[in-house]
C-alpha cells in the first residue's frame, strides 16, 4: 500500500517524517474481505482520532484497498517501532465500533478455520456478521435497525402516583414493568402484549415510567450473573423420558462445563429431539447459551416450533432465509445474550457466543453442514472444535450417522450414546421390494405401488412418494435417429420440463424452448425418457382422482419458505393426500398420518464413483423410510428397484444402518480411505482441455517436488488427474487430484509446501499475500482446495 494518496494528507511521507512519534502511532492489522492470507497493516494515530481510543480486536474499521473502501475486522494493534516503515502505510479511515462486534472466541475460531481449510480469513469473517453490517454503505440503515425503544420504571415512583392509576390496563403495564428483569421491556414487545399510546402517555405523565432509546450496536453483552435467563414460571415440561433417554441426558449433563463429544445414534423417532430439549433445560442458565445446528431450517419448521414451545421467548433462529433486518436483529440478540437458545444453519457456528453451555448438531450426517464454495468448512466438525475451545459438551445426533462420526465413536474419541427403541407410539415400518425390471410403469409408478397407494388413501391415511429427480423427464429422445437432447455447454443431458415447455440443463441452468421436431433428422417423433416429479405428479393425480390432493415438493414448486410451509400445513391437517417430492422430503419431517412411503427409483442413488455414494444412498433411503409410521399406525415402505439383489438394497431391507455402516467402514479401512486417512481434493477448471491438462500436470509435479523436499515418502499419495463427473460444465473443463495421507500433519505439510510453489514456471506468485488457486471464471487455469471433502468427484 502506498502512502502517496492525496486524500490522506495526514500520513503523507513528509508529514510523518516531521511528526512521527513512534510511541503514539499504532499499527492496526485488519482482515479485509479479499483473498489474502494475512491481515493488512494500517496506521492509527490516537491524536487524530476524535475520542482517541484505539480500535479493539474484533471491531470493524473502514480502510481502503486499491482505492476501494472496505469494512474490515481488526485482528491486532501494536505500537509502531522505529523498524516499521510507517510511511508506506495508509491510515484507518473510520473506527466503526467502540465495542468489538466479534467475541474473541469467535474471531479465534474463524482464524483457525481459515488456516485449517486454507482459505481467506478476511472473506470468512464476513460470515460472522449479518449482511447489513458488512459494508460501509449500510451504516445508517444498520444503526436505525438496531436502535431499540424500551420503557422502564421511573426513577422514583411514588405510592400515591400508582394509587391514582385509572385504568386496569395502566395498572397491568405497571405490574409488567415491576416484574420484568431490570424493570424494563421493549416497546415493540409491550405493543404486542396489547399496550398502547394511551397507557404509555398516562404513566409517563405521572412519572411512573420513562422511555429509553438505546443504540444496541454500542452495547456489550451483559455478564452472565447479571442477567437471569430462565423464564420465571419455568418452561413447560416435556415427556417423561424413558430410561435410555434419561441415561443419555445424564451423560451429557455430567459433562457440564467441560468438553466432551457425544454421538447420539438413535433411530428416527427414538426421541433424540426430546433428549436435546431435556439437556438444554438443565444446562442453559445464568447467561449461558446453547447452539443447535440443523441442516435447513426452512425445511423443518416443526423442529424449530418444538424448541419454541418448550422455551417460549428464549429461542432465536438464525439462517440465510431471513431478511437482512431480521438477520441483524437475531444476530444482535444472540450477541447480547438476550436469547439463550439459538437454532441455526451452518453459518451459525460463527455467531458471537461467549459462554456456551451446549452445542447440538442435529442430523449430523447431512451434507448441508459442509459449505461447498469459498471456504469449504464443515460446520459439524467446527462444532466439535468450538465446543472444545469453549469447554462445553457437543452432541452429534443422527439416525444415520456419518462414517466419520461412527469411527470417532468406535475409536473412543466420541462417546457413543444409543437410543435403540422407537418411542411407544412408533413401530418399525415394514419394507418391501417391488422389482420393476420388466414391469410397465406409469409416471414411474408400478401397479403394486398404485394399488398400495389407493388402499392407503381408502383407509384415510397419507402417502409419501419419493423421487429424487425434478422435471418431467430426465431426457428427450428421438425415436427415428436416436438423438438425445444434450446441453451445449456441459457434458450433460437436458431435462424436459413440461409446464413451461422447456428443456433445461440442471448443471448450468441453460433453458431452451422444447423443440417439436428433432433438430438432427426433423422427424416429429421426440419422446421423453424416464420420469421426474412433474410426470409422477401427473400420473398420481390421474390415479387418485381430483378429490385427493397431490402435493409436490421440489425446487420447482417451492419458491419460498412460506410456500413450503403452506404445503406442509396441508399435510399436517391430516386429510388423505399424496405428498410427492425430492430429497427435500427426507429431512426430519414429522407427519403422524403418513403410513405408506413409495420410493419410485431406489437405483438412481446407487451408481456413482464418489467415495460416499453408498453411504449417502443408504442415509437418504433410510431417512425416507423413517418418515412413515410416526403416528399410531404402522408404516409400510415400497421400494421400486431393478436391482433387488444389490447389497445396499438388501441392507436397506434389513433396516440395520449400523451394520451397513460398520461394513462400509471396514471397506474404507482396507482401502485406507477417509475416515482412516486424511484427504484433500484439488479441483481445477480451465478454458480448454489443453489448459486443464497442462495445469494439472504442473500441480502434480509441484506436489512431487514438495514430497521429495520434505521427505514425505509413503505418508502421502497423489491420485489423478481425473476428469470431474462433469468434465465440461458451462464451457469450462474440470478435473481433479486427490491427496491422501495417513496422517493429517503430513497432508498439511504437503499443502503448505504446495502453496509456496510458484503459480506457473514463468510467473512466480506475484503477491505473497494472495491465496493461490482460487477458482476464477476468467482465468485460463485455476484451482481450489477442498480439505476433508464431502464430495470427491
Ligand atoms: P427423533 O428426534 O429421534 O426423531 P423425537 O424426539 O422427535 O425423535 O421423538 C419422536 C416422537 O416421540 C415425538 O412425537 C416425541 O414427542 C415423542 N416422544 C419422545 N420421547 C418420548 C417419551 N419419553 N415419551 C413419550 N413420547 C415421546
Ligand atoms: Zn431424430
Ligand atoms: Zn449445461
PDB file of N, CA, C and O and ligand atoms in Angstrom, residues 478-483 518-523 526, ligand 2:
ATOM      1  N   UNK A 478     -35.075 -38.956 -29.670  1.00  0.00           N
ATOM      2  CA  UNK A 478     -35.708 -39.065 -30.986  1.00  0.00           C
ATOM      3  C   UNK A 478     -35.789 -40.538 -31.379  1.00  0.00           C
ATOM      4  O   UNK A 478     -34.774 -41.213 -31.496  1.00  0.00           O
ATOM      5  N   UNK A 479     -37.023 -40.991 -31.616  1.00  0.00           N
ATOM      6  CA  UNK A 479     -37.218 -42.408 -31.931  1.00  0.00           C
ATOM      7  C   UNK A 479     -36.734 -42.772 -33.334  1.00  0.00           C
ATOM      8  O   UNK A 479     -36.496 -43.927 -33.619  1.00  0.00           O
ATOM      9  N   UNK A 480     -36.621 -41.759 -34.227  1.00  0.00           N
ATOM     10  CA  UNK A 480     -36.177 -42.100 -35.585  1.00  0.00           C
ATOM     11  C   UNK A 480     -34.662 -42.194 -35.692  1.00  0.00           C
ATOM     12  O   UNK A 480     -34.138 -43.108 -36.310  1.00  0.00           O
ATOM     13  N   UNK A 481     -33.934 -41.223 -35.086  1.00  0.00           N
ATOM     14  CA  UNK A 481     -32.489 -41.234 -35.322  1.00  0.00           C
ATOM     15  C   UNK A 481     -31.657 -41.444 -34.056  1.00  0.00           C
ATOM     16  O   UNK A 481     -30.436 -41.550 -34.118  1.00  0.00           O
ATOM     17  N   UNK A 482     -32.311 -41.504 -32.896  1.00  0.00           N
ATOM     18  CA  UNK A 482     -31.565 -41.778 -31.680  1.00  0.00           C
ATOM     19  C   UNK A 482     -30.935 -40.547 -31.027  1.00  0.00           C
ATOM     20  O   UNK A 482     -30.209 -40.658 -30.041  1.00  0.00           O
ATOM     21  N   UNK A 483     -31.254 -39.362 -31.538  1.00  0.00           N
ATOM     22  CA  UNK A 483     -30.715 -38.130 -30.958  1.00  0.00           C
ATOM     23  C   UNK A 483     -31.231 -37.957 -29.534  1.00  0.00           C
ATOM     24  O   UNK A 483     -32.376 -38.315 -29.225  1.00  0.00           O
ATOM     25  N   UNK A 518     -37.191 -33.121 -34.285  1.00  0.00           N
ATOM     26  CA  UNK A 518     -35.812 -33.452 -33.973  1.00  0.00           C
ATOM     27  C   UNK A 518     -34.863 -32.524 -34.736  1.00  0.00           C
ATOM     28  O   UNK A 518     -34.987 -32.381 -35.952  1.00  0.00           O
ATOM     29  N   UNK A 519     -33.950 -31.872 -34.060  1.00  0.00           N
ATOM     30  CA  UNK A 519     -33.025 -30.970 -34.751  1.00  0.00           C
ATOM     31  C   UNK A 519     -32.063 -31.725 -35.682  1.00  0.00           C
ATOM     32  O   UNK A 519     -31.499 -31.132 -36.592  1.00  0.00           O
ATOM     33  N   UNK A 520     -31.898 -33.032 -35.494  1.00  0.00           N
ATOM     34  CA  UNK A 520     -30.995 -33.820 -36.352  1.00  0.00           C
ATOM     35  C   UNK A 520     -31.698 -34.250 -37.635  1.00  0.00           C
ATOM     36  O   UNK A 520     -31.202 -34.018 -38.731  1.00  0.00           O
ATOM     37  N   UNK A 521     -32.856 -34.919 -37.480  1.00  0.00           N
ATOM     38  CA  UNK A 521     -33.484 -35.565 -38.636  1.00  0.00           C
ATOM     39  C   UNK A 521     -34.844 -34.959 -38.971  1.00  0.00           C
ATOM     40  O   UNK A 521     -35.542 -35.461 -39.850  1.00  0.00           O
ATOM     41  N   UNK A 522     -35.249 -33.930 -38.251  1.00  0.00           N
ATOM     42  CA  UNK A 522     -36.510 -33.203 -38.442  1.00  0.00           C
ATOM     43  C   UNK A 522     -37.774 -34.054 -38.266  1.00  0.00           C
ATOM     44  O   UNK A 522     -38.863 -33.559 -38.487  1.00  0.00           O
ATOM     45  N   UNK A 523     -37.644 -35.299 -37.854  1.00  0.00           N
ATOM     46  CA  UNK A 523     -38.860 -36.086 -37.650  1.00  0.00           C
ATOM     47  C   UNK A 523     -39.592 -35.567 -36.407  1.00  0.00           C
ATOM     48  O   UNK A 523     -38.998 -34.916 -35.546  1.00  0.00           O
ATOM     49  N   UNK A 526     -40.247 -37.181 -31.207  1.00  0.00           N
ATOM     50  CA  UNK A 526     -39.482 -36.974 -29.969  1.00  0.00           C
ATOM     51  C   UNK A 526     -40.291 -37.504 -28.793  1.00  0.00           C
ATOM     52  O   UNK A 526     -41.476 -37.186 -28.658  1.00  0.00           O
TER      53      UNK A 526
HETATM   54 ZN1  LIG B   2     -34.033 -37.537 -34.980  1.00  0.00          ZN
END
